[in-house]
Coordinates of C-alpha atoms in Angstrom, one line a residue:
Chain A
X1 CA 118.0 79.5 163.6
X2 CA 115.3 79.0 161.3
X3 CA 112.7 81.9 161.3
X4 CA 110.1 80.0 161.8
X5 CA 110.0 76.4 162.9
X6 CA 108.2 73.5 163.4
X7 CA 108.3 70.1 164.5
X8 CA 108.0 68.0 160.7
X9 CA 106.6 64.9 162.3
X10 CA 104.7 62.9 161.6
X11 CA 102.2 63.0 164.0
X12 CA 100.2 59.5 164.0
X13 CA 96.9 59.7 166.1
X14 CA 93.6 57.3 166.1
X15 CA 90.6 59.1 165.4
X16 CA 89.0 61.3 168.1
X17 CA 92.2 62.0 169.7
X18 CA 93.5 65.7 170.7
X19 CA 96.7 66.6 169.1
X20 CA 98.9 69.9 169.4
X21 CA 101.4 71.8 167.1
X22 CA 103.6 74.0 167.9
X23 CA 105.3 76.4 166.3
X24 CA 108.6 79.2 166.7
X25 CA 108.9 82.1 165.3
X26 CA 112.2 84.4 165.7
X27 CA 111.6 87.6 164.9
X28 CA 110.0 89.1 168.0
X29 CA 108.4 92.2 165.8
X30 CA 106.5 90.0 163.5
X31 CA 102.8 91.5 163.5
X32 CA 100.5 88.4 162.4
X33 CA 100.4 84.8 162.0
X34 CA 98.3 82.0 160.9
X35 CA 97.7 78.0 160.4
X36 CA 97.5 77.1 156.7
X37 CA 96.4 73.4 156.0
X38 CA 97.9 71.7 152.7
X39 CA 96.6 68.5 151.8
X40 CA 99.3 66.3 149.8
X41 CA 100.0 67.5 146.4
X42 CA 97.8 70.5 146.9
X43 CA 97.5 74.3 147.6
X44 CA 97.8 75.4 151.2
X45 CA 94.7 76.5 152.6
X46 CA 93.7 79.2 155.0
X47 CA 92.8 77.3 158.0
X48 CA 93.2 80.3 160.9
X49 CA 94.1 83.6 161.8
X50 CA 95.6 83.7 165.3
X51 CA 95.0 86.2 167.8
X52 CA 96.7 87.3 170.9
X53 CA 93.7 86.6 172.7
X54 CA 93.4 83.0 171.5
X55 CA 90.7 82.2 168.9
X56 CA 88.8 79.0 168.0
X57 CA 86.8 77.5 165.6
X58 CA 84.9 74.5 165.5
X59 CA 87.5 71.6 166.9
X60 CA 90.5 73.9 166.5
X61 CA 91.7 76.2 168.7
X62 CA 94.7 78.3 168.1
X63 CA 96.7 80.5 170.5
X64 CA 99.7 82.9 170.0
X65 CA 102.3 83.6 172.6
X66 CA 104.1 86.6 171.9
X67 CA 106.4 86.7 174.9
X68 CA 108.1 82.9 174.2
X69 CA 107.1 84.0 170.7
X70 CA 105.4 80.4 169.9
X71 CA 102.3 79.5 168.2
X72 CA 99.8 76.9 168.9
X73 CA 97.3 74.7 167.1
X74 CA 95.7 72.2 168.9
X75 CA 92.7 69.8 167.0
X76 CA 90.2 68.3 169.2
X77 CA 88.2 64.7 168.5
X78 CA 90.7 64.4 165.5
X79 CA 88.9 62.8 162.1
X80 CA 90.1 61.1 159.1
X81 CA 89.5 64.2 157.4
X82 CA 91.9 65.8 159.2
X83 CA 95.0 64.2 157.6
X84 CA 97.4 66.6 156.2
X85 CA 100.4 69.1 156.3
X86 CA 99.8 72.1 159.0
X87 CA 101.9 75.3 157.8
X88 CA 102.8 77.7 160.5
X89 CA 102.8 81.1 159.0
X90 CA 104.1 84.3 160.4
X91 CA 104.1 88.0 159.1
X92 CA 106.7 90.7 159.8
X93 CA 105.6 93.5 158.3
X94 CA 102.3 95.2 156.6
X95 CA 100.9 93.4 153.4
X96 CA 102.1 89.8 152.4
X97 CA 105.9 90.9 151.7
X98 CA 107.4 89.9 154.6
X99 CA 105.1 86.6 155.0
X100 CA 107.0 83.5 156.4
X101 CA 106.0 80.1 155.8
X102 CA 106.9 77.2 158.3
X103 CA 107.8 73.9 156.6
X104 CA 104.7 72.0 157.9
X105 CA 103.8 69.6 160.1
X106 CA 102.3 66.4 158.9
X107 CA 99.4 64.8 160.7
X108 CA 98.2 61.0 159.9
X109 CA 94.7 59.9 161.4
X110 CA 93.7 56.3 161.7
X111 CA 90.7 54.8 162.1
Chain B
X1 CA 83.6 85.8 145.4
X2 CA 87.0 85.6 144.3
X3 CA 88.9 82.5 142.5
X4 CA 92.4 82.1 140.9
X5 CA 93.6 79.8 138.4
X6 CA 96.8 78.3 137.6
X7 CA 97.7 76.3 134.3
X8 CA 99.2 74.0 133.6
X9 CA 98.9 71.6 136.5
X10 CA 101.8 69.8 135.8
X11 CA 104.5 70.3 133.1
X12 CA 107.8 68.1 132.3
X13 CA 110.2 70.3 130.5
X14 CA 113.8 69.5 129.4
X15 CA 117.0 71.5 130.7
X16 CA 117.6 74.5 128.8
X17 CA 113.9 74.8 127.4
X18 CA 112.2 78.1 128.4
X19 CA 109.3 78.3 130.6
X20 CA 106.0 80.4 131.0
X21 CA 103.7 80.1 134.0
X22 CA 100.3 82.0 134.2
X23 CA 98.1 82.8 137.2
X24 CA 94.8 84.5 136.6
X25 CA 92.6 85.8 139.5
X26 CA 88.9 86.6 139.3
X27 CA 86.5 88.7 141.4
X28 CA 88.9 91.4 142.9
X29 CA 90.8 94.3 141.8
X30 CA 94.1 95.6 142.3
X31 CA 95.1 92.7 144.3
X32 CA 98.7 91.4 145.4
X33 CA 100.0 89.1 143.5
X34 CA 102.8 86.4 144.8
X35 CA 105.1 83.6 143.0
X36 CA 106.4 80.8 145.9
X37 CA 108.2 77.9 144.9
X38 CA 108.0 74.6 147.1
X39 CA 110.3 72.3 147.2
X40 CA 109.8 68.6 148.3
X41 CA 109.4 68.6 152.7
X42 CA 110.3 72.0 152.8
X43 CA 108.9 75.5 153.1
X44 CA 107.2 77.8 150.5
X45 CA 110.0 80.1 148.9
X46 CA 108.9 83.6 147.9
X47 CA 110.2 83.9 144.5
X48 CA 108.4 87.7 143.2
X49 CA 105.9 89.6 144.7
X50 CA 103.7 92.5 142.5
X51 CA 101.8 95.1 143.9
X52 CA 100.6 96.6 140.8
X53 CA 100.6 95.8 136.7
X54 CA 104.7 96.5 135.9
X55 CA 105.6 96.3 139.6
X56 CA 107.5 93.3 140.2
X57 CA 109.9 92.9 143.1
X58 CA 112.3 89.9 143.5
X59 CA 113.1 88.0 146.6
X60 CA 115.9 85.8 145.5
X61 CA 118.5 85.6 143.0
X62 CA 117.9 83.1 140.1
X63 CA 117.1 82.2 136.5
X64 CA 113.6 83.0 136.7
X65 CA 111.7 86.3 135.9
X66 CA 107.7 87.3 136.3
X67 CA 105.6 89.6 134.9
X68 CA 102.0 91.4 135.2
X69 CA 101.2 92.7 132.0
X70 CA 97.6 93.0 133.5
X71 CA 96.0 93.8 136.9
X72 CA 94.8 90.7 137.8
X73 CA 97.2 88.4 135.3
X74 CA 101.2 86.9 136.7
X75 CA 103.2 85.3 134.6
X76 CA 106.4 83.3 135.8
X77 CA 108.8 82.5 133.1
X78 CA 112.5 81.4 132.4
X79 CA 114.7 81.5 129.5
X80 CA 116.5 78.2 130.1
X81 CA 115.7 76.1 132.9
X82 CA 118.0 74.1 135.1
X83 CA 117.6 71.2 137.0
X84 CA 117.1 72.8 140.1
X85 CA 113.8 74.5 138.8
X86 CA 111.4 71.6 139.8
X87 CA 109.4 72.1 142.3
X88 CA 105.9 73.1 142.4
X89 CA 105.2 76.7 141.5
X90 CA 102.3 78.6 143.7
X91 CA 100.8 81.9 142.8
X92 CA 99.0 83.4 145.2
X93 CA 96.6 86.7 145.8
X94 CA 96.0 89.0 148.8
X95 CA 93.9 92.3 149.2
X96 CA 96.1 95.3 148.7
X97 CA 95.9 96.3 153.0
X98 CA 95.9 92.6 154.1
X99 CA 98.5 89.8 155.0
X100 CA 95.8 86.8 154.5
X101 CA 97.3 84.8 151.2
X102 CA 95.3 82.5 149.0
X103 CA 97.0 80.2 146.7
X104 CA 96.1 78.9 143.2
X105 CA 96.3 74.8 142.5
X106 CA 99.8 75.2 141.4
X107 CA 101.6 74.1 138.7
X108 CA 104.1 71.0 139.2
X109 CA 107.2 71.1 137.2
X110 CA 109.6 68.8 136.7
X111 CA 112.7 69.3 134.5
X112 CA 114.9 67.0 133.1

């Protein structure tokens, strides 16, 4: 099992539309996690932290669920500009040693 | 505020030729300092992580090698590169206490 996984996609969506990542994560003692964005050819970019009590910001709402040991991303009113790759990221340990990066998810919206 | 640079963008080196990355970072002192390699649909791959100039600690076994001969300076290099180098080289930062990464542009090399 991968140690942390998500679905590669793509994810095809019209513009406006309300789209949701998930992500797994095996190790049950990881400690924090994010969503990184990565537009193609580019550096990923910090998009989120995620926090066990759900945060959001803007159209994006992220949620972490320790217990099934999942993360969420979910993108309201999707817009052109929100085209890329979506890295799930998960850490296992203090400081960025132990920092696991998910392979991406790739989102496409249309007009 | 704090920035890091990268360079080159892209480089197309022949097999067997030796290589030298460098990552720069601005604005911040004593920070973390990370190499990732990503390959094409998959995952970033931590290559070398540094917690301080001289400190270098290595995640997986290969042909390549980094350095910080300065606080806030990385360098990624190779004495002959193979094939299965390519890929496109990341360097990242963090605060000493933190987990949050933030990534240079990258360098994209491709060796022939």
């Amino acid at each position: 099992r991968k140690e942390v996984e998500q679905d590669p996609g793509p994810f095809n969506v019209p513009e406006g539309a309300t789209v949701a990542f998930n992500c797994t994560y095996s190790n049950s003692a990881s400690q924090s996690f994010f969503w990184y964005r990565q537009d193609c050819r580019k550096e990923p970019k910090l998009l989120m932290s995620v926090y066990s009590s759900g945060n959001e910001d803007g159209r994006f709402t992220a949620q972490l669920n320790r217990a099934s040991q999942y993360i969420s991303l979910l993108i309201r009113d999707s817009k052109l500009s929100d085209s890329a790759t979506y890295l799930c990221v998960v850490n296992e340990g203090t400081g960025g040693f132990k920092t696991i990066f998910g392979a991406g998810t790739r989102l496409f919206v249309k007009a | 505020s704090q920035t890091i640079h990268q360079w080159p963008a892209t480089l197309v080196q022949p097999v067997g030729s030796p290589l030298s990355l460098e990552c720069t970072v601005e604005g911040t002192s004593n920070p973390n300092l990370y190499w990732y390699r990503q390959a094409a649909g998959r995952g970033l791959q931590l290559l070398f992580y540094s917690v301080g100039i001289g400190q270098i600690s290595s995640e997986v076994p290969q042909n390549l090698s980094a350095s910080r001969p300065q606080d806030r300076q990385f360098i990624l290099s190779s004495k002959k590169l193979l094939l299965s180098d390519s890929g496109f080289y990341l360097c990242a930062w963090s605060f000493l206490t933190q987990e949050t990464q933030y990534f240079g542009p990258g360098t994209r090399l491709l060796v022939l």
